[in-house]
Coordinates of C-alpha atoms in Angstrom, one line a residue:
M390 CA -48.3 -53.3 6.6
W391 CA -46.3 -49.8 5.3
W392 CA -43.3 -50.2 7.8
L393 CA -42.8 -53.7 6.5
W394 CA -42.4 -52.5 3.1
V395 CA -40.0 -49.9 4.0
A396 CA -37.7 -52.3 5.8
T397 CA -37.8 -53.9 2.6
A398 CA -37.8 -50.8 0.3
L399 CA -34.8 -49.8 2.5
C400 CA -33.1 -53.5 1.7
Q401 CA -33.5 -53.4 -2.1
A402 CA -32.0 -51.0 -2.0
V403 CA -49.8 -35.9 -12.5
Y404 CA -47.8 -34.1 -14.9
A405 CA -48.4 -35.7 -18.6
L406 CA -45.6 -35.4 -21.1
S407 CA -47.2 -35.1 -24.6
W408 CA -48.6 -38.7 -25.1
Q409 CA -48.4 -40.1 -28.6
Q410 CA -46.2 -43.1 -30.6
E411 CA -43.2 -42.7 -32.1
T412 CA -43.7 -42.3 -35.9
Y413 CA -41.5 -44.9 -37.3
S414 CA -44.4 -47.6 -35.2
V415 CA -45.9 -49.9 -37.7
P416 CA -50.1 -49.3 -38.2
P417 CA -51.4 -53.0 -37.5
H418 CA -51.6 -54.7 -40.6
N419 CA -55.3 -56.4 -40.9
I420 CA -55.3 -59.2 -38.6
S421 CA -56.2 -62.8 -39.8
E422 CA -57.9 -65.4 -37.8
C423 CA -56.4 -68.6 -40.1
P424 CA -52.7 -68.3 -41.7
S425 CA -52.2 -65.5 -44.0
Y426 CA -49.1 -67.1 -45.5
S427 CA -48.4 -70.5 -46.8
R428 CA -45.0 -71.5 -46.5
P429 CA -43.5 -75.0 -45.2
E430 CA -41.1 -74.0 -42.8
L431 CA -41.3 -70.4 -40.7
R432 CA -38.0 -68.7 -40.1
V433 CA -37.0 -66.6 -37.2
A434 CA -33.6 -64.9 -36.2
I435 CA -33.3 -64.6 -32.8
I436 CA -30.8 -61.0 -32.4
G437 CA -29.3 -61.6 -28.6
A438 CA -29.4 -64.3 -26.4
G439 CA -30.1 -62.2 -23.0
A440 CA -33.5 -62.4 -20.9
S441 CA -35.7 -61.8 -23.9
G442 CA -34.0 -63.5 -26.5
T443 CA -33.9 -66.9 -24.8
T444 CA -37.7 -66.5 -23.7
A445 CA -38.3 -65.7 -27.1
A446 CA -36.7 -69.0 -28.2
Y447 CA -38.3 -71.0 -25.1
L448 CA -41.9 -69.2 -26.6
L449 CA -41.4 -69.9 -30.2
S450 CA -40.5 -73.9 -29.6
Q451 CA -43.5 -73.9 -27.5
A452 CA -45.8 -72.2 -30.2
Q453 CA -44.2 -75.4 -32.3
L454 CA -45.9 -78.0 -29.4
R455 CA -49.4 -76.3 -30.6
L456 CA -48.5 -76.1 -34.2
N457 CA -48.4 -80.0 -33.8
D458 CA -51.8 -80.4 -32.7
V459 CA -53.0 -77.6 -34.8
R460 CA -51.9 -79.5 -37.8
R461 CA -53.4 -83.2 -36.4
H462 CA -57.0 -82.0 -35.6
G463 CA -57.3 -78.3 -36.9
L464 CA -58.7 -75.7 -36.1
P465 CA -62.8 -74.4 -36.3
G466 CA -62.8 -71.9 -39.3
C467 CA -59.6 -73.1 -40.9
E468 CA -60.2 -75.9 -42.1
S469 CA -58.8 -74.6 -45.9
A470 CA -55.5 -73.7 -44.0
V471 CA -52.1 -74.4 -44.4
W472 CA -50.1 -74.4 -41.5
P473 CA -46.3 -74.9 -41.4
E474 CA -44.6 -77.6 -40.5
H475 CA -41.4 -76.2 -38.4
I476 CA -41.3 -73.1 -36.9
H477 CA -37.1 -73.0 -37.2
T478 CA -35.2 -70.5 -34.8
T479 CA -31.8 -69.7 -35.1
V480 CA -30.7 -67.6 -32.3
Y481 CA -27.3 -65.0 -32.7
E482 CA -25.0 -63.7 -29.8
R483 CA -21.6 -62.8 -29.7
E484 CA -21.0 -62.5 -25.8
R485 CA -22.7 -64.7 -23.5
V486 CA -26.2 -66.3 -22.6
G487 CA -27.9 -64.1 -20.2
G488 CA -26.4 -61.0 -21.5
R489 CA -26.6 -58.5 -18.8
V490 CA -27.7 -61.4 -16.2
H491 CA -24.5 -62.1 -14.8
Y492 CA -22.5 -63.7 -12.6
V493 CA -19.0 -64.5 -11.2
H494 CA -17.6 -66.6 -8.4
P495 CA -16.3 -64.8 -5.5
L496 CA -12.3 -65.3 -5.2
D497 CA -11.8 -66.7 -8.6
D498 CA -12.8 -70.0 -7.4
L499 CA -15.3 -72.2 -8.7
Q500 CA -16.0 -74.4 -4.8
Q501 CA -17.1 -70.6 -3.6
A502 CA -21.4 -70.0 -4.4
P503 CA -21.5 -67.3 -7.3
V504 CA -22.5 -63.8 -6.7
E505 CA -24.3 -61.5 -9.3
L506 CA -22.7 -58.9 -11.3
G507 CA -25.8 -58.0 -13.4
A508 CA -29.6 -58.3 -12.5
S509 CA -29.7 -60.2 -9.1
I510 CA -33.3 -59.4 -7.5
L511 CA -36.8 -61.5 -8.3
S512 CA -39.4 -61.7 -5.9
N513 CA -42.5 -63.6 -5.6
A514 CA -45.1 -61.6 -7.9
N515 CA -42.2 -62.1 -10.5
Q516 CA -44.9 -65.0 -11.7
H517 CA -42.9 -65.6 -14.9
L518 CA -39.7 -66.7 -13.5
V519 CA -40.7 -68.6 -10.4
Y520 CA -42.8 -70.5 -12.7
A521 CA -40.1 -71.3 -15.1
A522 CA -37.3 -71.9 -12.3
N523 CA -39.8 -74.6 -11.3
K524 CA -40.0 -75.7 -14.7
F525 CA -36.6 -76.2 -15.0
G526 CA -35.8 -77.4 -11.3
I527 CA -33.8 -74.1 -10.4
K528 CA -33.8 -73.3 -6.4
L529 CA -35.7 -70.0 -5.6
V530 CA -33.5 -69.0 -2.4
P531 CA -33.9 -66.0 -0.6
H532 CA -31.9 -62.6 -1.9
E533 CA -28.2 -62.9 0.0
K534 CA -27.5 -60.7 2.9
I535 CA -25.2 -60.6 5.9
S536 CA -26.9 -60.6 9.1
G537 CA -26.9 -57.9 11.7
G538 CA -26.1 -54.2 10.8
G539 CA -29.5 -53.2 9.8
Y540 CA -29.7 -50.3 7.1
G541 CA -28.9 -47.0 6.8
L542 CA -29.1 -43.9 4.5
W543 CA -26.8 -41.7 4.3
N544 CA -26.2 -37.9 2.3
G545 CA -22.2 -37.9 1.7
K546 CA -22.4 -35.8 4.8
D547 CA -24.6 -37.5 7.1
V548 CA -26.5 -40.6 7.7
L549 CA -30.5 -39.4 8.2
I550 CA -31.4 -43.2 8.6
D551 CA -29.3 -45.2 11.0
Q552 CA -29.5 -48.9 11.8
F553 CA -32.8 -49.6 10.6
S554 CA -34.8 -53.0 11.3
D555 CA -38.3 -53.6 11.9
S556 CA -38.7 -52.9 15.6
K557 CA -41.4 -51.0 17.0
W558 CA -39.0 -47.8 17.4
D559 CA -38.0 -47.6 14.0
Q560 CA -41.4 -47.9 12.7
L561 CA -42.1 -44.7 15.2
R562 CA -38.7 -43.2 13.7
L563 CA -39.9 -43.3 10.4
Y564 CA -43.3 -42.1 11.1
W565 CA -41.8 -39.1 13.0
R566 CA -39.6 -38.1 10.1
Y567 CA -42.1 -38.7 7.4
G568 CA -45.5 -39.0 8.5
R569 CA -48.2 -39.9 6.0
S570 CA -45.7 -40.4 3.4
L571 CA -44.9 -43.8 4.0
S572 CA -48.8 -45.7 3.8
I573 CA -49.4 -42.9 0.9
T574 CA -46.4 -44.4 -1.4
W575 CA -47.0 -47.9 -0.3
Q576 CA -50.8 -47.3 -1.2
L577 CA -49.9 -45.9 -5.2
M578 CA -47.3 -49.1 -5.8
Q579 CA -50.2 -51.5 -4.2
R580 CA -52.2 -49.7 -6.9
A581 CA -50.1 -49.8 -9.2
L582 CA -48.7 -53.5 -9.1
T583 CA -52.7 -54.3 -9.1
S584 CA -52.9 -52.8 -12.5
F585 CA -49.7 -54.5 -13.7
M586 CA -50.2 -57.6 -12.0
Q587 CA -53.4 -58.3 -15.4
L588 CA -50.2 -59.2 -17.5
Y589 CA -50.4 -62.3 -15.8
V590 CA -54.1 -62.8 -16.0
P591 CA -55.1 -65.0 -19.1
K592 CA -58.5 -64.0 -19.3
F593 CA -57.5 -60.1 -19.4
L594 CA -55.1 -60.4 -22.1
Q595 CA -57.2 -62.7 -24.3
E596 CA -61.0 -62.8 -24.1
R597 CA -61.6 -61.1 -27.3
S598 CA -63.7 -58.4 -28.9
G599 CA -64.4 -59.8 -32.5
P600 CA -61.0 -60.8 -33.9
T601 CA -58.7 -59.5 -31.4
A602 CA -58.7 -59.5 -27.8
E603 CA -60.6 -56.7 -25.5
S604 CA -57.0 -55.6 -23.9
G605 CA -55.1 -55.1 -27.3
F606 CA -53.4 -58.1 -26.8
P607 CA -50.5 -58.6 -28.8
W608 CA -49.8 -54.7 -28.2
H609 CA -48.1 -53.4 -31.4
S610 CA -46.3 -50.0 -29.7
V611 CA -46.0 -50.1 -25.4
Y612 CA -48.4 -46.7 -25.6
G613 CA -50.9 -49.9 -26.4
L614 CA -49.4 -51.7 -23.5
V615 CA -49.4 -48.6 -20.6
H616 CA -53.0 -47.3 -21.6
S617 CA -54.5 -50.9 -21.9
L618 CA -52.8 -51.1 -18.3
G619 CA -54.4 -47.5 -17.0
L620 CA -50.3 -46.8 -16.0
Q621 CA -50.2 -43.2 -17.7
N622 CA -50.2 -41.1 -15.4
P623 CA -47.2 -42.6 -13.3
S624 CA -45.8 -43.6 -16.5
T625 CA -45.2 -39.9 -18.0
A626 CA -44.3 -38.5 -14.6
S627 CA -41.5 -37.5 -12.9
A628 CA -41.3 -40.2 -9.6
K629 CA -40.5 -36.4 -7.4
N630 CA -44.3 -34.9 -9.3
Y631 CA -45.7 -37.5 -9.0
L632 CA -45.5 -38.2 -5.6
M633 CA -45.8 -35.0 -4.4
T634 CA -48.4 -34.0 -5.9
Q635 CA -50.1 -37.3 -4.6
K636 CA -49.0 -34.9 -1.1
V637 CA -45.9 -37.5 -0.3
S638 CA -43.7 -35.6 1.3
A639 CA -39.9 -33.7 -0.3
A640 CA -38.3 -35.4 2.6
F641 CA -39.2 -38.5 1.9
V642 CA -39.3 -38.4 -1.8
D643 CA -36.0 -37.4 -1.9
E644 CA -34.4 -39.4 1.0
V645 CA -36.2 -43.0 0.5
V646 CA -37.3 -43.1 -2.8
Q647 CA -34.4 -41.2 -4.1
G648 CA -31.7 -43.9 -2.5
V649 CA -34.1 -46.7 -3.5
T650 CA -33.8 -45.4 -7.5
R651 CA -30.3 -44.9 -7.0
A652 CA -29.1 -48.3 -5.7
N653 CA -31.9 -50.0 -8.6
Y654 CA -31.8 -47.7 -11.6
A655 CA -28.5 -45.5 -10.7
Q656 CA -31.2 -42.5 -11.5
H657 CA -32.5 -40.2 -9.0
V658 CA -36.3 -39.2 -8.3
E659 CA -36.7 -35.8 -10.5
Q660 CA -35.2 -37.4 -13.6
I661 CA -36.9 -41.6 -13.6
H662 CA -40.3 -41.6 -14.1
A663 CA -42.6 -42.4 -11.3
L664 CA -44.0 -45.9 -11.8
A665 CA -39.8 -47.3 -12.4
A666 CA -39.4 -45.8 -9.0
M667 CA -42.5 -47.8 -7.6
V668 CA -41.2 -50.6 -9.8
S669 CA -37.9 -50.4 -7.4
M670 CA -39.3 -50.4 -4.1
A671 CA -41.7 -53.0 -5.1
A672 CA -39.5 -55.5 -4.2
T673 CA -40.4 -57.6 -1.3
N674 CA -39.6 -60.9 -0.4
A675 CA -36.5 -60.7 -2.7
L676 CA -35.5 -64.1 -4.4
R677 CA -32.5 -65.3 -5.9
L678 CA -31.7 -68.2 -8.1
E679 CA -29.2 -70.5 -6.5
G680 CA -26.4 -71.5 -8.4
G681 CA -26.7 -68.0 -10.8
N682 CA -29.9 -66.0 -11.8
A683 CA -28.8 -66.4 -15.9
Q684 CA -29.5 -70.5 -15.3
V685 CA -33.3 -69.7 -15.7
F686 CA -32.6 -68.1 -19.1
A687 CA -29.6 -71.4 -20.1
Q688 CA -32.0 -73.5 -19.5
M689 CA -35.0 -71.8 -21.6
L690 CA -32.7 -71.5 -24.8
A691 CA -31.9 -75.6 -24.5
A692 CA -35.2 -76.4 -24.2
S693 CA -36.1 -74.1 -27.3
G694 CA -33.9 -76.9 -29.3
A695 CA -32.7 -73.2 -31.6
T696 CA -29.3 -73.6 -33.9
I697 CA -27.7 -70.7 -31.7
R698 CA -24.7 -69.2 -33.7
A699 CA -22.1 -67.9 -31.2
G700 CA -18.9 -65.7 -30.7
I701 CA -18.1 -63.8 -34.4
E702 CA -20.6 -65.7 -35.8
G703 CA -23.0 -64.9 -33.8
Q704 CA -22.1 -61.0 -34.0
V705 CA -24.6 -60.0 -36.7
T706 CA -23.5 -56.8 -38.2
G707 CA -26.4 -55.6 -40.7
L708 CA -30.0 -56.8 -41.5
M709 CA -31.9 -56.2 -44.9
R710 CA -34.9 -56.8 -45.8
M711 CA -35.3 -58.5 -49.2
Q712 CA -37.2 -57.3 -52.5
G713 CA -40.4 -58.7 -53.0
A714 CA -43.5 -59.4 -51.4
S715 CA -43.0 -61.7 -48.6
S716 CA -41.1 -59.1 -47.0
Q717 CA -38.3 -61.7 -45.8
W718 CA -34.9 -60.1 -43.8
W719 CA -30.9 -60.9 -44.9
V720 CA -29.3 -61.4 -41.2
G721 CA -25.1 -60.6 -41.9
T722 CA -22.7 -61.7 -39.8
R723 CA -19.1 -60.1 -38.6
D724 CA -17.4 -63.7 -40.5
G725 CA -19.3 -62.4 -43.9
H726 CA -22.0 -65.0 -43.8
G727 CA -25.5 -64.2 -44.2
S728 CA -28.8 -65.5 -43.8
V729 CA -32.4 -65.1 -44.8
Y730 CA -35.5 -65.3 -42.9
D731 CA -38.5 -64.7 -42.7
A732 CA -39.3 -62.7 -39.9
V733 CA -36.3 -61.1 -36.7
V734 CA -36.5 -60.6 -33.3
I735 CA -34.4 -57.9 -32.4
A736 CA -33.5 -58.9 -28.7
T737 CA -30.3 -56.8 -27.8
P738 CA -30.0 -53.1 -27.0
W739 CA -30.2 -51.6 -30.5
Q740 CA -27.7 -48.5 -30.5
P741 CA -24.3 -50.6 -28.8
A742 CA -24.8 -53.2 -31.0
H743 CA -23.5 -51.7 -34.2
I744 CA -26.2 -53.2 -37.0
T745 CA -26.9 -51.5 -39.7
L746 CA -30.6 -51.9 -40.7
L747 CA -30.9 -51.5 -45.0
N748 CA -33.2 -51.2 -47.7
T749 CA -36.1 -49.7 -45.4
E750 CA -37.0 -46.0 -44.4
H751 CA -37.9 -47.3 -40.8
I752 CA -36.0 -47.2 -38.2
V753 CA -35.0 -48.7 -35.0
P754 CA -35.1 -46.7 -32.2
V755 CA -31.8 -45.8 -29.8
Y756 CA -31.7 -44.3 -26.1
E757 CA -29.4 -43.8 -23.9
M758 CA -28.2 -46.4 -21.4
Q759 CA -27.0 -46.0 -18.0
Q760 CA -23.8 -47.0 -17.1
V761 CA -23.7 -48.9 -13.7
H762 CA -20.0 -49.8 -11.8
V763 CA -20.1 -52.8 -10.0
T764 CA -17.4 -53.3 -7.6
L765 CA -17.4 -56.7 -5.6
V766 CA -15.1 -56.5 -2.5
I767 CA -13.4 -59.5 -0.2
T768 CA -12.2 -58.0 2.8
D769 CA -11.6 -58.7 6.8
A770 CA -13.4 -56.0 7.6
P771 CA -16.4 -57.0 9.4
Q772 CA -18.3 -53.4 9.2
P773 CA -17.9 -50.3 6.6
S774 CA -15.5 -47.6 8.2
C775 CA -16.8 -46.1 11.4
A776 CA -14.5 -43.0 10.4
Y777 CA -15.5 -42.5 7.2
F778 CA -19.6 -42.5 8.0
G779 CA -18.7 -39.9 10.9
Y780 CA -19.3 -42.9 13.5
A781 CA -17.3 -43.0 17.5
S782 CA -14.7 -45.6 17.1
A783 CA -16.1 -48.7 18.2
S784 CA -19.7 -47.8 17.3
Q785 CA -22.2 -50.3 14.7
V786 CA -22.6 -49.1 11.4
P787 CA -25.2 -50.5 9.2
R788 CA -24.5 -53.3 7.2
T789 CA -26.6 -51.9 4.2
I790 CA -26.2 -48.4 3.0
L791 CA -28.1 -46.9 0.7
T792 CA -27.4 -43.1 -0.3
T793 CA -28.9 -40.0 -1.8
R794 CA -27.8 -36.3 -2.1
A795 CA -26.7 -33.9 0.2
P796 CA -28.4 -31.3 0.7
D797 CA -25.9 -29.0 -1.2
G798 CA -26.4 -31.4 -4.5
S799 CA -23.2 -33.1 -3.2
E800 CA -23.8 -36.7 -4.2
P801 CA -21.4 -39.7 -1.5
E802 CA -18.5 -41.8 -3.7
F803 CA -21.4 -44.6 -4.5
L804 CA -24.9 -45.3 -4.8
S805 CA -25.3 -48.4 -2.4
L806 CA -23.3 -50.9 -0.5
S807 CA -24.1 -54.3 0.7
Y808 CA -22.9 -57.0 3.0
L809 CA -23.5 -59.7 1.8
R810 CA -21.9 -63.0 2.6
E811 CA -19.5 -63.9 5.3
M812 CA -16.9 -66.4 4.6
R813 CA -15.1 -68.5 7.0
N814 CA -11.7 -70.4 7.1
V815 CA -10.5 -69.3 3.8
R816 CA -7.4 -70.0 1.9
Y817 CA -6.3 -67.5 -0.6
A818 CA -3.0 -66.4 -2.8
G819 CA -1.4 -68.4 0.1
T820 CA -3.0 -66.8 3.0
S821 CA -5.5 -68.5 5.5
W822 CA -8.7 -66.5 7.3
D823 CA -10.8 -67.5 9.8
K824 CA -13.0 -64.8 8.8
L825 CA -13.9 -63.1 5.5
Y826 CA -16.5 -60.4 4.2
L827 CA -18.6 -60.5 0.8
V828 CA -19.1 -57.0 -0.2
K829 CA -21.3 -55.5 -3.5
L830 CA -20.7 -51.4 -4.1
F831 CA -22.8 -50.0 -7.0
S832 CA -21.3 -46.6 -8.4
H833 CA -21.7 -44.1 -10.9
T834 CA -17.8 -44.1 -11.4
P835 CA -15.0 -46.4 -11.0
L836 CA -14.0 -47.2 -7.4
S837 CA -10.2 -47.0 -7.1
S838 CA -8.7 -49.3 -4.2
S839 CA -8.0 -46.0 -2.0
Q840 CA -11.4 -45.2 -1.6
L841 CA -12.4 -49.3 -1.0
E842 CA -10.0 -48.8 1.9
R843 CA -11.3 -46.1 3.2
I844 CA -14.5 -46.7 2.9
L845 CA -14.5 -50.4 4.1
S846 CA -11.3 -49.2 6.7
G847 CA -9.8 -53.1 6.6
R848 CA -7.8 -55.2 4.2
I849 CA -8.8 -56.0 0.5
V850 CA -8.0 -59.3 -0.4
W851 CA -9.9 -59.3 -3.8
T852 CA -12.0 -57.0 -5.9
R853 CA -13.7 -57.5 -9.0
H854 CA -14.9 -54.7 -11.4
F855 CA -17.5 -54.9 -14.2
A856 CA -19.1 -52.0 -16.0
W857 CA -22.4 -51.9 -17.1
N858 CA -24.8 -49.9 -19.7
A859 CA -27.5 -51.5 -17.8
Y860 CA -30.3 -49.9 -18.1
P861 CA -32.4 -47.4 -20.1
Q862 CA -32.1 -44.0 -18.6
L863 CA -35.5 -44.0 -17.5
T864 CA -36.8 -40.6 -18.0
P865 CA -40.4 -39.5 -18.5
P866 CA -41.3 -40.5 -21.7
S867 CA -42.6 -37.8 -24.6
K868 CA -42.7 -41.0 -27.1
W869 CA -43.3 -44.7 -27.3
P870 CA -41.2 -46.7 -29.1
S871 CA -43.3 -49.9 -31.4
F872 CA -43.0 -53.5 -31.0
H873 CA -43.2 -54.1 -34.8
V874 CA -40.8 -51.7 -36.9
A875 CA -41.3 -53.2 -40.0
Q876 CA -43.0 -55.8 -41.4
N877 CA -41.5 -59.2 -40.3
L878 CA -39.6 -56.9 -38.1
Y879 CA -39.5 -57.0 -34.0
N880 CA -37.9 -55.3 -31.4
I881 CA -38.5 -56.9 -27.4
N882 CA -36.2 -53.9 -26.0
A883 CA -39.0 -51.6 -27.2
M884 CA -40.3 -52.5 -23.8
E885 CA -37.3 -51.9 -21.5
R886 CA -37.5 -47.7 -21.8
W887 CA -40.8 -48.4 -19.8
I888 CA -39.7 -50.7 -17.5
S889 CA -36.1 -52.9 -17.3
T890 CA -36.0 -55.9 -15.2
M891 CA -35.7 -59.4 -16.1
E892 CA -39.6 -60.4 -15.4
T893 CA -40.4 -57.5 -17.7
S894 CA -37.9 -58.6 -20.5
T895 CA -40.3 -62.4 -20.4
I896 CA -43.4 -59.8 -20.8
A897 CA -42.1 -58.1 -23.5
A898 CA -40.8 -61.6 -25.3
K899 CA -44.0 -62.8 -25.2
N900 CA -45.8 -60.3 -26.1
T901 CA -43.3 -60.0 -29.6
V902 CA -44.0 -63.2 -30.4
A903 CA -47.4 -63.7 -29.9
L904 CA -47.5 -60.3 -32.5
L905 CA -44.9 -62.6 -34.7
L906 CA -47.5 -65.5 -34.7
Q907 CA -50.7 -64.0 -35.1
N908 CA -49.0 -62.9 -37.9
W909 CA -48.3 -65.9 -39.5
L910 CA -50.3 -68.0 -38.1
G911 CA -53.2 -66.5 -37.5
T912 CA -55.3 -64.7 -34.2
A913 CA -57.1 -68.9 -33.7
F914 CA -53.7 -69.8 -33.3
V915 CA -52.8 -66.7 -30.9
L916 CA -55.5 -66.3 -28.7
G917 CA -57.7 -69.3 -28.7
Q918 CA -61.2 -69.8 -29.7
N919 CA -64.4 -69.6 -27.6
C920 CA -61.9 -70.3 -24.5
T921 CA -63.4 -70.5 -20.9
W922 CA -61.0 -69.3 -18.3
D923 CA -59.9 -70.6 -14.7
S924 CA -58.8 -67.5 -12.0
S925 CA -56.7 -69.7 -10.1
G926 CA -52.9 -69.8 -11.2
D927 CA -53.2 -67.1 -13.8
A928 CA -49.6 -67.3 -14.3
A929 CA -48.9 -71.7 -14.3
H930 CA -49.3 -71.3 -18.3
W931 CA -47.9 -68.4 -19.4
D932 CA -45.9 -70.3 -22.2
T933 CA -48.5 -71.8 -23.8
W934 CA -51.0 -70.4 -27.1
G935 CA -54.1 -70.2 -27.6
C936 CA -56.7 -71.0 -24.6
T937 CA -54.9 -71.6 -21.2

């Protein structure tokens, strides 16, 4: 029912532009059914050990399993092919495995369950990550949220939605305020989600029409991917324009939708494209990984068997295309060393990486990142301040608060606030408490101690602040980046300009590795030959190659 979706969306906190690829995109090379290179080892470098880089390393290790089988049994039509014996992968990481997926322990106490500082939410629809978590024995648990207190929407001056829950009275209140806008947005979101979910269907991805897949998989550019899914319109219009042309009320867009996009992407509805807004609102059945979300990416990296270069040895400073027909790449690092690879995969945001690209006319696109400040607070205040939010003394204040702008254009001091956890019988810094509360706030600028004290109206026991360049500014694009930057140089992060989540990082990794393998080992290796499709468990074998 649509009102259940609204409750979850609150909890989680057509005008097309020119539709073209970036000028730096590389046209697809001639696609071969069988290996196009003869080399005993395929050496691949991956720059970045975040969600996409670790997934790419893992998928390459799974390709090694198929390669072993193909070397033993062959492939029809490729009897004379010379297959490499080994795919050797090296992962470069200058900071930590997981990248923007990062957690800390409250009170700096390892006995306390971790809380996410970075990417926080999974859902049952995230089939790749759910499958990986199950495969590696990581428990999926509900997203943290303290019971009681309800949800609220605040514009810095007035509480627009107060104590929202799933009661019939709350449903009537929402209908009275927004009319059919709720159900219209729900239908649009479901339509977009149905299109997007095709990415989990092997038949859609791999069914062949001659030498290639009918869908275009693996796609050389984000343009091809978006077009194949039929998601051009919501991807190229602002959320506000798109939803209002679909008869969604301005009040609903400016209040509810904006509250969710501010909480999830720190961006406003007239800036962010409509598909990203709907992704923000689709986080139903929110989940997390017990022990921290970064575990699944650490497990994939460990399972890949890749060589890992970390710290100064993992800080890549330059990529240089080598002379010769093979188009190998030299990867140089801060410690003054370098190695030559047959292919390089960029799995980190390009601009903050400060990597120099040499001896090629091609460029890697840069885009503006959205900075977000995350503040974790442990306080003795059982709820936010009555006075700060304009409640009468001793009133019940919502424990999850999304925000939007006031009619005069002014903004609240924070983007969202959530009470996550009640902590009992805590001792810290020589003091004991019967109860403390863990609170997470997102904001555009750092929150000072005095601001936190006003917002929460209680004693601040512990804080942890972190500033993230969390995701790209997801404005409607006029040009689309390419996964294929130059011959044997690939950019997983091209997809982030479209949608930026942990799950879509795994999807981008699958597509990028498929491009690389298709170039080196042929279409039959990646797509399979004469496959038959089982409609059950579509994503059950997303990490395999050939017929699945």
